[in-house]
Short mmCIF file of C-alpha atoms and ligand atoms in Angstrom, two decimals:
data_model
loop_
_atom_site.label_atom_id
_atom_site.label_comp_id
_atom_site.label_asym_id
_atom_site.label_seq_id
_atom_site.Cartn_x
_atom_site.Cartn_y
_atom_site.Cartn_z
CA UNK R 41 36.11 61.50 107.82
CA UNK R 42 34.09 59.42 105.13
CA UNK R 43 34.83 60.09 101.69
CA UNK R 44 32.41 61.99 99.64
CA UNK R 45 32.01 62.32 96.23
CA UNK R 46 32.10 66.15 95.28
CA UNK R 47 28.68 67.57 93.36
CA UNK R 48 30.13 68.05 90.52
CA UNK R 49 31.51 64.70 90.21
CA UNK R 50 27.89 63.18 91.20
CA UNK R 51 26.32 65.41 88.40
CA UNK R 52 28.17 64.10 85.88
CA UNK R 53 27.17 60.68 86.55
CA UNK R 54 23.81 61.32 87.35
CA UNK R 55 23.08 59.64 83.74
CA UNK R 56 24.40 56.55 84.27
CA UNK R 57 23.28 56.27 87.93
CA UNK R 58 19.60 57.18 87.43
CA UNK R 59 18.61 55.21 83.93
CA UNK R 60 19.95 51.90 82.91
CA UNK R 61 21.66 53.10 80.10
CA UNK R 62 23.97 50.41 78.60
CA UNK R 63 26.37 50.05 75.81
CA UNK R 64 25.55 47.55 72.83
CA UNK R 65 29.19 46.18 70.02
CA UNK R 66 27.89 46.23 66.52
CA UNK R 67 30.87 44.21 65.57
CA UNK R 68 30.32 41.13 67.91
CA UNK R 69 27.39 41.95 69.94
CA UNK R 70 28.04 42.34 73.68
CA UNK R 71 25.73 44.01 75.51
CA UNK R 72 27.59 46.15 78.96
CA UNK R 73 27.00 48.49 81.31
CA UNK R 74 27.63 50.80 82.02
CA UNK R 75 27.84 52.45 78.09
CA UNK R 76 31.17 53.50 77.84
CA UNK R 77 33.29 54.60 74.16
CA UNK R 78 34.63 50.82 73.36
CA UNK R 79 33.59 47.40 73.61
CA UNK R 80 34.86 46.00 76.88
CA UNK R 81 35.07 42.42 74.85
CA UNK R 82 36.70 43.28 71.25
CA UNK R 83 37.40 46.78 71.77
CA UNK R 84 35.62 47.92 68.92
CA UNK R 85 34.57 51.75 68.35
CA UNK R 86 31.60 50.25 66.51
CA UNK R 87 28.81 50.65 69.68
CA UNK R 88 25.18 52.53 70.28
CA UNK R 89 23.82 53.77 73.41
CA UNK R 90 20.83 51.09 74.67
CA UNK R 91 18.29 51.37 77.39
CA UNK R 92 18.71 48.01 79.27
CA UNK R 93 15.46 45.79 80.65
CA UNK R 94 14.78 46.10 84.22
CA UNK R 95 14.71 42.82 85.12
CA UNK R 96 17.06 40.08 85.51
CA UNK R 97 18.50 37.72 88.19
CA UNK R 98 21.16 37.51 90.60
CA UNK R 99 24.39 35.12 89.64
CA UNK R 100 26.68 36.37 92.90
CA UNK R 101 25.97 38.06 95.72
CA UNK R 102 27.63 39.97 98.93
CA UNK R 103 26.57 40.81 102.12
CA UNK R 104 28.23 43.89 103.22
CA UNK R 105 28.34 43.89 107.26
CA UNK R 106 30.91 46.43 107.68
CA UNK R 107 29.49 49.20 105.12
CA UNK R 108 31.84 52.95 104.42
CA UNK R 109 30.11 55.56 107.01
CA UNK R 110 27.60 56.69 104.41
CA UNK R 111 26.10 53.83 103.82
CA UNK R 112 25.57 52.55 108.12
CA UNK R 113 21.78 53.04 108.19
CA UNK R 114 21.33 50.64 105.05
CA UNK R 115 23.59 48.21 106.83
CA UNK R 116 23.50 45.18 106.70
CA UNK R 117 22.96 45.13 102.83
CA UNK R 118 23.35 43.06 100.02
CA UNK R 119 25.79 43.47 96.84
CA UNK R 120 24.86 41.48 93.93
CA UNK R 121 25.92 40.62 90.05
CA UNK R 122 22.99 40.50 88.09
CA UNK R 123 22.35 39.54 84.79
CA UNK R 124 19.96 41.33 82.82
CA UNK R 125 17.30 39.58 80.45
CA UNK R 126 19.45 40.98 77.48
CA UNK R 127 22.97 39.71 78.94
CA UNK R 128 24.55 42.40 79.99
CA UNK R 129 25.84 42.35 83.93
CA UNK R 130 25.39 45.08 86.31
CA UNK R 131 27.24 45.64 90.04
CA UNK R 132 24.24 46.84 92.48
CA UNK R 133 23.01 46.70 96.16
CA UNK R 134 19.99 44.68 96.40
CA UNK R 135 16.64 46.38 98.55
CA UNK R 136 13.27 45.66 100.07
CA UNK R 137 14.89 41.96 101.33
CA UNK R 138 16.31 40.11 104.40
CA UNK R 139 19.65 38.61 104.26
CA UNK R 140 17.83 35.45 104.69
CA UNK R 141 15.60 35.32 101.59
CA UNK R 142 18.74 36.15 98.83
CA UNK R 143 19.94 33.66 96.45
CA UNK R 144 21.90 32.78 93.30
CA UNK R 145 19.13 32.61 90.17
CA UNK R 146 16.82 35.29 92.11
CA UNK R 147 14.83 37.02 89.92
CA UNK R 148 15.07 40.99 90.42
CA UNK R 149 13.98 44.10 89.16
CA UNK R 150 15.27 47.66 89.20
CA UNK R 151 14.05 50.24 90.90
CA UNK R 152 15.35 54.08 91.33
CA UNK R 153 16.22 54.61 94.74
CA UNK R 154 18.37 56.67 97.64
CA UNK R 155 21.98 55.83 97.64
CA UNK R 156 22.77 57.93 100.07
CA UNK R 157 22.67 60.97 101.99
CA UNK R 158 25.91 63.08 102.64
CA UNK R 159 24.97 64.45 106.08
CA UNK R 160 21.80 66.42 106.99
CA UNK R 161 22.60 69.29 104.93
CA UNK R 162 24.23 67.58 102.01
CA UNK R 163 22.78 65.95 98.88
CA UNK R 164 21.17 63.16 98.44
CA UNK R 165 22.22 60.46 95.55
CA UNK R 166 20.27 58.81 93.50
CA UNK R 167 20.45 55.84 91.53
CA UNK R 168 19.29 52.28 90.52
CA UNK R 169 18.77 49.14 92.81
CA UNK R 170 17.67 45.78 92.31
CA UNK R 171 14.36 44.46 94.26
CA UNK R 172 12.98 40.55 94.22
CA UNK R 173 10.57 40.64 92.03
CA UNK R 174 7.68 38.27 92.12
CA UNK T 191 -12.78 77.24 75.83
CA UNK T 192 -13.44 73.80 76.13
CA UNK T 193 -11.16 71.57 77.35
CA UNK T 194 -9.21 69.24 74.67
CA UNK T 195 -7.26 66.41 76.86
CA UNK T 196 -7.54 63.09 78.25
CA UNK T 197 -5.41 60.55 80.32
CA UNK T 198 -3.44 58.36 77.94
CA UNK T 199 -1.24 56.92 80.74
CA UNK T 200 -1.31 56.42 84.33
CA UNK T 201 0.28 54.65 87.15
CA UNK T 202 0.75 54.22 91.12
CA UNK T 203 3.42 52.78 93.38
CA UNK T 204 3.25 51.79 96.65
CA UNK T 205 6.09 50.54 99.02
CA UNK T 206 6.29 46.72 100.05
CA UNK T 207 6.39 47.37 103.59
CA UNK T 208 3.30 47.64 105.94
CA UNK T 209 2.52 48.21 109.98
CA UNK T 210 -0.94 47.22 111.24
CA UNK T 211 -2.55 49.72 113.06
CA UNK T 212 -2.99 46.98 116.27
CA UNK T 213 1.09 46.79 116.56
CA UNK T 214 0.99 51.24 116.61
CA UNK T 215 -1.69 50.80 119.61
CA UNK T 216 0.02 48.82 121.63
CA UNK T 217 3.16 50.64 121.47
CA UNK T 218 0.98 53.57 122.93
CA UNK T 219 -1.42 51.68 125.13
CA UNK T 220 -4.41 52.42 122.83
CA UNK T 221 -7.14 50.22 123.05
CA UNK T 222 -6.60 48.11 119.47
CA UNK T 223 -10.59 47.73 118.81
CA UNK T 224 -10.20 51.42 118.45
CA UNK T 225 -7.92 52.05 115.67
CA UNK T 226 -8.87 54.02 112.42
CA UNK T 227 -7.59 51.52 109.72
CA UNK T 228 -6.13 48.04 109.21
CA UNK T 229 -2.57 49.03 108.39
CA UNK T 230 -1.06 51.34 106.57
CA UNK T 231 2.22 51.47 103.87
CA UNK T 232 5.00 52.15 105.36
CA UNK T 233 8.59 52.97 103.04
CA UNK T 234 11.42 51.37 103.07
CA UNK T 235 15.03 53.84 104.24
CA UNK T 236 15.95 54.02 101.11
CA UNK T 237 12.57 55.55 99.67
CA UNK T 238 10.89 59.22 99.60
CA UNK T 239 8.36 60.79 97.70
CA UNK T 240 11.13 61.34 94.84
CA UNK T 241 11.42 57.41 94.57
CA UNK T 242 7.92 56.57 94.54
CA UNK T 243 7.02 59.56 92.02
CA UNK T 244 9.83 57.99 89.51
CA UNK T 245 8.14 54.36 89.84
CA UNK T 246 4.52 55.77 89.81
CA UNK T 247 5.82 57.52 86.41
CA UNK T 248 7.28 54.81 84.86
CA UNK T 249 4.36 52.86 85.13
CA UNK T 250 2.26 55.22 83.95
CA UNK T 251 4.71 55.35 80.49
CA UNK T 252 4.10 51.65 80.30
CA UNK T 253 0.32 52.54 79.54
CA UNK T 254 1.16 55.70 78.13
CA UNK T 255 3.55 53.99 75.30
CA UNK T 256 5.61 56.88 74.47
CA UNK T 257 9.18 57.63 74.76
CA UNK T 258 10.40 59.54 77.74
CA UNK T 259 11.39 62.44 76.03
CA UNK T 260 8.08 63.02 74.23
CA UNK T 261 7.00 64.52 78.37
CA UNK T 262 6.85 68.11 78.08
CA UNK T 263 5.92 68.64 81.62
CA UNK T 264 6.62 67.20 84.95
CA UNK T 265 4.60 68.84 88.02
CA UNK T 266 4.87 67.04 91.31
CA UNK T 267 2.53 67.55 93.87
CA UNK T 268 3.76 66.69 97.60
CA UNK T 269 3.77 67.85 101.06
CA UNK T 270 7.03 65.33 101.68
CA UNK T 271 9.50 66.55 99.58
CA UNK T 272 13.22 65.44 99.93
CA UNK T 273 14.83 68.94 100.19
CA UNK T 274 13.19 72.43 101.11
CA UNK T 275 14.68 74.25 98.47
CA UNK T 276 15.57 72.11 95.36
CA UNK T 277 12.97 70.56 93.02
CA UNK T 278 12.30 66.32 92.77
CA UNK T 279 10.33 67.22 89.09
CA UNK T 280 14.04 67.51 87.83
CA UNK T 281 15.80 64.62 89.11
CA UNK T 282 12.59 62.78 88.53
CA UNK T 283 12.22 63.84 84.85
CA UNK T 284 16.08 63.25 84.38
CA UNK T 285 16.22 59.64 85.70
CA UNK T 286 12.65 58.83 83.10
CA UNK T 287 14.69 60.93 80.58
CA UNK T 288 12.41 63.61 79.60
CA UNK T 289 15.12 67.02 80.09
CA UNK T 290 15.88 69.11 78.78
CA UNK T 291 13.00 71.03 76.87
CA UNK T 292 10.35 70.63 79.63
CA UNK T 293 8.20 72.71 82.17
CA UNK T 294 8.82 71.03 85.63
CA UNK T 295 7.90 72.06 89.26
CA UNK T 296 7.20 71.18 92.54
CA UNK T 297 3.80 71.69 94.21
CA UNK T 298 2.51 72.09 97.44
CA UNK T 299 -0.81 72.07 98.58
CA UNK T 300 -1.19 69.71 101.30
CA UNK T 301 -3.06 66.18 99.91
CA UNK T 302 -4.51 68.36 97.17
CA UNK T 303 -1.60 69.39 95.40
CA UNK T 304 -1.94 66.29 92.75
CA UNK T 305 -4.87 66.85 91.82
CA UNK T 306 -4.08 70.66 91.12
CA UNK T 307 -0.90 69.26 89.06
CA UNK T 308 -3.22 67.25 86.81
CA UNK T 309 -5.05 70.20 86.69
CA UNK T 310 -2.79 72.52 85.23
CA UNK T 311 -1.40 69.67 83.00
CA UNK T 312 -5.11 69.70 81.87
CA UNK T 313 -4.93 73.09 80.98
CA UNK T 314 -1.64 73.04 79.27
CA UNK T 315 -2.64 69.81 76.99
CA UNK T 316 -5.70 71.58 76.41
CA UNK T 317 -4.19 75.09 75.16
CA UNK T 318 -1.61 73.17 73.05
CA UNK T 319 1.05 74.40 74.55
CA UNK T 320 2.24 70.86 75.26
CA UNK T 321 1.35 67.43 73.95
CA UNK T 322 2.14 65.49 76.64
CA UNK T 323 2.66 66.07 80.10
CA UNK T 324 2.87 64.26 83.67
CA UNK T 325 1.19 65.07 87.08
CA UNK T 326 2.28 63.13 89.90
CA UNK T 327 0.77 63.03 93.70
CA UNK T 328 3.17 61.78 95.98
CA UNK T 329 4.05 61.46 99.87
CA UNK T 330 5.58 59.91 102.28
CA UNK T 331 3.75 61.67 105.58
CA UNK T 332 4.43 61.25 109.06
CA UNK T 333 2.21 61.53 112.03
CA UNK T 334 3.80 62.26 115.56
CA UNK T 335 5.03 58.99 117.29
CA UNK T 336 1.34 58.22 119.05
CA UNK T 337 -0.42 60.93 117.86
CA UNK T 338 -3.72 60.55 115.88
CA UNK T 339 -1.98 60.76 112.38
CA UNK T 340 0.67 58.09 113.45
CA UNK T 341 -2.24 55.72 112.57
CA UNK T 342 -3.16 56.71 109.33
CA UNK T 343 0.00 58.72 108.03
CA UNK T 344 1.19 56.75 105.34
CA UNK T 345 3.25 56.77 101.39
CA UNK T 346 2.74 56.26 97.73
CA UNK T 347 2.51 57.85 94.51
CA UNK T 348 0.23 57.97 91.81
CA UNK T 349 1.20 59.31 88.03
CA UNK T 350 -0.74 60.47 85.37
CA UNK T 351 -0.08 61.25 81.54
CA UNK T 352 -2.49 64.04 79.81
CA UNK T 353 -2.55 64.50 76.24
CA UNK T 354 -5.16 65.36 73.50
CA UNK T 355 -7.40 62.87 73.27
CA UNK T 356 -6.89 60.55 70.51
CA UNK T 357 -8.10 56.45 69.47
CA UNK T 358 -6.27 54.86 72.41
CA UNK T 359 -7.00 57.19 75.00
CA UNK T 360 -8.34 55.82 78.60
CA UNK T 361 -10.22 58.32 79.60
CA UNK T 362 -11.59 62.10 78.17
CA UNK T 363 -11.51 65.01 80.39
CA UNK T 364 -14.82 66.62 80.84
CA UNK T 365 -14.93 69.13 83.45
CA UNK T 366 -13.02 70.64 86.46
CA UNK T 367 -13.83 72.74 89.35
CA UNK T 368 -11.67 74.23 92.23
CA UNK T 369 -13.00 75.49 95.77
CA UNK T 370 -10.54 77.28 97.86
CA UNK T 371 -10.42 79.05 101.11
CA UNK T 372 -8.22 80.22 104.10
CA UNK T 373 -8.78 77.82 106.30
CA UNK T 374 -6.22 76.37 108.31
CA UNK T 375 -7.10 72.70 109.83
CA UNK T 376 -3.37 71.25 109.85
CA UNK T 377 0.04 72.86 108.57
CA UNK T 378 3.74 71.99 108.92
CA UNK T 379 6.38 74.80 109.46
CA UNK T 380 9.55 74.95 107.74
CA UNK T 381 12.25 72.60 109.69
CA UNK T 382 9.74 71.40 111.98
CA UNK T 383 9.80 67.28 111.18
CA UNK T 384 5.81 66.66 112.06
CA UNK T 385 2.68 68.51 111.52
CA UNK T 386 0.37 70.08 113.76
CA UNK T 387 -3.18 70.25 113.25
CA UNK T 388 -7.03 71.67 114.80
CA UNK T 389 -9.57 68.87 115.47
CA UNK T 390 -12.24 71.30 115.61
CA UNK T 391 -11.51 72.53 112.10
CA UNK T 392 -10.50 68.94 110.79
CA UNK T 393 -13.76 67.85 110.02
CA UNK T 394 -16.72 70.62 108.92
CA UNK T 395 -15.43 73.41 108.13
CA UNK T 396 -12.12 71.93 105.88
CA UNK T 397 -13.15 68.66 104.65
CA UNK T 398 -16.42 68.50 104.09
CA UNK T 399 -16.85 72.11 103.15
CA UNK T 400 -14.21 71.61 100.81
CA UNK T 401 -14.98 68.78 99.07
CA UNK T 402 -18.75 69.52 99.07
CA UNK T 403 -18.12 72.72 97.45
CA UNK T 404 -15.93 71.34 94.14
CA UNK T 405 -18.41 68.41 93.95
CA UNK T 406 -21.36 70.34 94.00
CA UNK T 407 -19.76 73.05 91.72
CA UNK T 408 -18.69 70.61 89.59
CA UNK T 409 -22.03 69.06 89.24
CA UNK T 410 -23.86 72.20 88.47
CA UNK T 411 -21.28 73.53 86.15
CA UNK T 412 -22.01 70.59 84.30
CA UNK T 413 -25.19 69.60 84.91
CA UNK T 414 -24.55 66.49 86.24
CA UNK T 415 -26.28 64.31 88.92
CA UNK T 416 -24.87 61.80 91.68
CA UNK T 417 -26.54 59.21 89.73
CA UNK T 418 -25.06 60.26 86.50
CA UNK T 419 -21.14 59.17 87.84
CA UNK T 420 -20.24 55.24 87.72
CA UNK T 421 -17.56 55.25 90.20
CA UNK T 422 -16.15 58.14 92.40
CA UNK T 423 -13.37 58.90 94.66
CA UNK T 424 -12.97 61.29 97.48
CA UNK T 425 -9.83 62.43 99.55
CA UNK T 426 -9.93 59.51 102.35
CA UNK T 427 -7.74 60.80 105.66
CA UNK T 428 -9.53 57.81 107.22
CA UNK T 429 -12.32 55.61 106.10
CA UNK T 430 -15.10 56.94 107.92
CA UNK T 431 -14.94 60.88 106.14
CA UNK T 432 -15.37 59.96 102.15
CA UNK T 433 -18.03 57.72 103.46
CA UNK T 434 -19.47 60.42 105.20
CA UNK T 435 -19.40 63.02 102.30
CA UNK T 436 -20.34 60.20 99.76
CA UNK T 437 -23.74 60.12 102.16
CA UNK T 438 -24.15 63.66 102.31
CA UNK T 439 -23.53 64.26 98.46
CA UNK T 440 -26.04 61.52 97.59
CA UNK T 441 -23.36 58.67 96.22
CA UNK T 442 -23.79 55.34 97.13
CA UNK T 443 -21.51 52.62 98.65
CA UNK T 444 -21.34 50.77 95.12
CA UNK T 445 -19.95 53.95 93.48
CA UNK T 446 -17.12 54.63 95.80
CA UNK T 447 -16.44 50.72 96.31
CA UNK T 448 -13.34 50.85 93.94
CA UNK T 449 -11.99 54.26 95.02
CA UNK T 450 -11.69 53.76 98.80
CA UNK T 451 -8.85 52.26 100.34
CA UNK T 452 -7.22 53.68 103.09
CA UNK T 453 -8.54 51.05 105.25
CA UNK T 454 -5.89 48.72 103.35
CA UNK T 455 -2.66 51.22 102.75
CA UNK T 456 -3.74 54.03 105.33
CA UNK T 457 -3.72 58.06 103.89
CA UNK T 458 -0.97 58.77 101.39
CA UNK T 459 -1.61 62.38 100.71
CA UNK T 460 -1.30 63.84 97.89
CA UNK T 461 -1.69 60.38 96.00
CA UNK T 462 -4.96 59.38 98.11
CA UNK T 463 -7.41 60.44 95.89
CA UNK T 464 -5.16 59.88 92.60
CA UNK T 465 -4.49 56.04 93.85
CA UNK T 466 -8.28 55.46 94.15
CA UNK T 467 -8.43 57.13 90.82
CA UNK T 468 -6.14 54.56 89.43
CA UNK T 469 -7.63 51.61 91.21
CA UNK T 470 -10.89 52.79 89.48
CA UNK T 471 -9.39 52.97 86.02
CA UNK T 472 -8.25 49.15 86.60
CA UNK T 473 -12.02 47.69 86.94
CA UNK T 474 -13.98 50.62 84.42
CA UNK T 475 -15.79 49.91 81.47
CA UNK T 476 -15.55 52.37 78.61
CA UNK T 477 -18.66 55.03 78.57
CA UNK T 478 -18.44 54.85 82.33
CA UNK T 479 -18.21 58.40 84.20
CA UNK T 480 -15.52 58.76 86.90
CA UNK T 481 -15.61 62.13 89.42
CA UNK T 482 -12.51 62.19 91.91
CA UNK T 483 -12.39 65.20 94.59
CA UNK T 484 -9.07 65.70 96.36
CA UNK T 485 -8.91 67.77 99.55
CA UNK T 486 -6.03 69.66 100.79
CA UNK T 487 -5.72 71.43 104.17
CA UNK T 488 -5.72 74.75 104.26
CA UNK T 489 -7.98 74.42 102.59
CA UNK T 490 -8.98 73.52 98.81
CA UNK T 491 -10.57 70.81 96.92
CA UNK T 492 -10.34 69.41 92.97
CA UNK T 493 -13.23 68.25 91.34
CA UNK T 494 -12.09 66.59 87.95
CA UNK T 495 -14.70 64.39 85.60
CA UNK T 496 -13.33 62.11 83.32
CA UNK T 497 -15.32 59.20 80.56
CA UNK T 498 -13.21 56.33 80.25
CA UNK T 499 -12.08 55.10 76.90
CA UNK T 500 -12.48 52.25 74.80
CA UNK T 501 -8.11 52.68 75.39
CA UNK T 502 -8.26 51.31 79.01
CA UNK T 503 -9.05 47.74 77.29
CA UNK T 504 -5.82 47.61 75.76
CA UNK T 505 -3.49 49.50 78.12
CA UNK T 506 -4.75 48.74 81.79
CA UNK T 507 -2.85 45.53 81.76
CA UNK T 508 0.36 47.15 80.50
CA UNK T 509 1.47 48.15 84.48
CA UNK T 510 0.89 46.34 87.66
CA UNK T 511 -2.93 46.92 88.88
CA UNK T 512 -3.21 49.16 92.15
CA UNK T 513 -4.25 45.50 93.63
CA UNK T 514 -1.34 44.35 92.85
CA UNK T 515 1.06 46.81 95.10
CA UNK T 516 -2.12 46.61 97.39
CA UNK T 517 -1.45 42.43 97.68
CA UNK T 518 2.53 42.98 97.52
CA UNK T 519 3.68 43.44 101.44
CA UNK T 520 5.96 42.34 103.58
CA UNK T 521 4.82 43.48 107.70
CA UNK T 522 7.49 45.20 110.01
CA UNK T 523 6.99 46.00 113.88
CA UNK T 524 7.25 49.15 115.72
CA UNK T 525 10.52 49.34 116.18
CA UNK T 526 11.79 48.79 112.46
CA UNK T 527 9.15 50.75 111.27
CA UNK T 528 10.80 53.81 113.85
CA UNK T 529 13.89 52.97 112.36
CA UNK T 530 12.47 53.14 108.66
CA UNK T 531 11.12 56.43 109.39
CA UNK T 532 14.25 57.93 111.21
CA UNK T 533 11.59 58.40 114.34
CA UNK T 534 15.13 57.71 116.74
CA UNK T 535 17.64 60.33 117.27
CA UNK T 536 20.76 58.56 117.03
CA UNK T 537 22.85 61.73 116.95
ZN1 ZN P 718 32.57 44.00 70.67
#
């Protein structure tokens, strides 16, 4: 049986999954997401809550052949590591592309989209992916 | 009371994927001279009318300039909602960021119901009891694999913000008018997947009836004249119905020039009218008068007048033009399409 996350669980991140909502260090600027308490780089206290651009470009990518049981109608997909116009880096599946047309330097841009779908009666999860932009 | 508000921001979506009408008649063995449109928009499996609604919106912010949280209402008009019971306007207003202190609903109305949202966003803007507010039309319909809609069923979303108006607004409201009757030309029943509908009722006695009636009220109401509108848009199942009604309400071909497009992205609903809107507000000159008429089965029809702004100047280019999504498309055959649109049981 696939794993699903419970609905509490997916409320409680529904934040961070639907907006791009990043963390920024006031003691030696790193930008991250997603925002968490302390600075992933100097683990200062010192750090604000930032909205994060949309738009960036890809610097790794994945594809993802063999995807967990919720994910099979998306399959194959992409996974990619994209950095944001600001800096910060962000873990998401890529959409709207063909395996063939994905490369390292792509310029993306995010867009709010179905993540999945826990069975015909279950809910639906939301969140950010990364398109090609043009 | 007269009505106080005016569109300060608004904005469409469309998915990147399209299926030409030719490739849908030759799945079925339908002559391909004798298809309705060009192609139509087709979304991708990861899209629904939530998606769209939330891009549509965001764009619409982009001209609107405010924060997020400044929306006091969210009403979303669709026929294609994700769930039966459990409201998009929530997830969508939560992923812009404009919870907690907000009115938000779903609507349903068949292609009319965004038309009706901006409607009662109107009204709200206009009694103060909110300053800003956002109406969405969104859908992602499906026709019956082969059936008539199949041709012409088809998805996007169109957003608009209403405030009072103010120095940078795009366009005043001036009037409204709403004709509504029992009369059932095409319905869906709950857990049934596609819609049925009456050819015989289709045409006179729904959409033209409909939409001839909130024109013409409108018109009189105001005391307005075809010839007194720049540009207009009517509810466009197909191409050859708004033409027809543009004919019998005395428009002419320039007028609805900018507004009609189903020919290129097929009939998306409850954004039809609202995307032609939009594509409208991306070519007007301020002082120009715009009348759009939605039609929804069942039957009803919006009749809303706006002026446009000296505002669109500066804040049309602040989204991506309607021509933009139009020129953005990548084509898929039948089969992926199917796929796209769950049309195989692979249970
Ligand atoms: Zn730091």
């Amino acid at each position: 049986m696939a794993y699903t996350k419970s609905v509490p669980r997916i409320w409680r991140e529904r934040i961070r999954k639907y907006r791009l909502l990043g963390g920024v260090c006031n003691d030696c600027g790193k930008v991250f997401y997603p925002s968490r308490r302390f600075c992933p780089r100097c683990g200062s206290g010192n750090v604000n809550k930032v909205t994060l651009p949309r738009t960036g470009k890809i610097l790794y990518f994945t594809v993802i052949r063999n995807a967990p049981t919720e994910f099979k109608s998306f399959e194959p997909y992409i996974l990619a590591l994209i950095e944001l116009d600001n800096g910060a880096r962000i873990l998401a599946q890529l959409t709207d592309i063909d395996l063939e047309e994905v490369y390292e330097g792509m310029p993306v841009e995010a867009v709010f989209r179905k993540y999945k779908e826990q069975g015909r009666d279950g809910v639906i999860e939301y969140g950010i992916k990364f398109r090609p932009r043009e | 009371m007269s009505i106080n508000a005016a569109i300060v921001g608004y904005g469409v979506y469309l998915p990147v994927y399209r299926i030409k009408d030719v490739e849908i008649a030759k799945v079925w063995g339908r002559d391909v001279r004798r298809v309705p449109i060009k192609e139509k928009t087709v979304p991708g499996p990861d899209e629904d009318s939530l998606t769209m609604a939330f891009e549509a919106s965001l764009n619409a912010l982009r001209r609107a300039k405010i924060p997020p949280i400044e929306i006091e209402a969210v009403f979303v008009g669709s026929e294609s909602p994700p769930y039966a019971v459990k409201p998009s306007a929530t997830v969508i207003a939560e992923a812009l960021g404009a919870t907690p202190k907000l009115y938000a609903v779903d609507m349903e109305f068949a292609c009319r119901a965004g038309t009706t949202a901006m409607g009662i966003v109107i009204g709200m803007v206009s009694s103060g009891i909110i300053k800003y507010g956002l109406a969405i039309g969104t859908d992602t319909a499906q026709g019956r694999p082969g059936d008539e809609l199949d041709y012409t069923a088809a998805a996007g979303a169109a957003a608009y913000i209403f405030s009072n108006p103010g120095k940078d607004t795009i366009a005043t409201v001036e009037g409204t008018y709403s004709y509504v009757t029992d009369t059932p030309d095409f319905w869906r029943r709950e857990g049934e997947t596609f819609p049925r509908h009456t050819f015989r009722f289709t045409g006179e006695p729904a959409y033209f009836t409909h939409i001839i009636g909130a024109a013409k009220g409108l018109m009189e109401k105001m005391g307005l004249k075809p010839s007194d509108f720049n540009h207009v848009v009517f509810h466009q199942p197909n191409v050859k119905f708004p033409l027809r009604v543009a004919k019998m309400l005395g428009f002419t071909m320039e007028q609805i020039k900018y507004g009609l497009l189903t020919g290129e992205i097929g009939n998306t609903y409850a954004a039809a009218s609202p995307i032609g809107l939009a594509n409208i507000l991306d070519h007007a000159k301020p002082g120009e008068r715009v009348l759009i008429v939605s039609f929804g089965s069942g039957s009803g029809s919006d009749a809303i007048s706006f002026i446009v702004q000296d505002g669109i100047e500066s804040r049309r280019h602040l989204a991506p033009y309607v021509e933009y999504y139009i020129k953005r498309k990548k084509y898929v055959n039948y089969s992926t399409y199917a796929k796209f649109r769950n049309l195989l049981k692979m249970r």
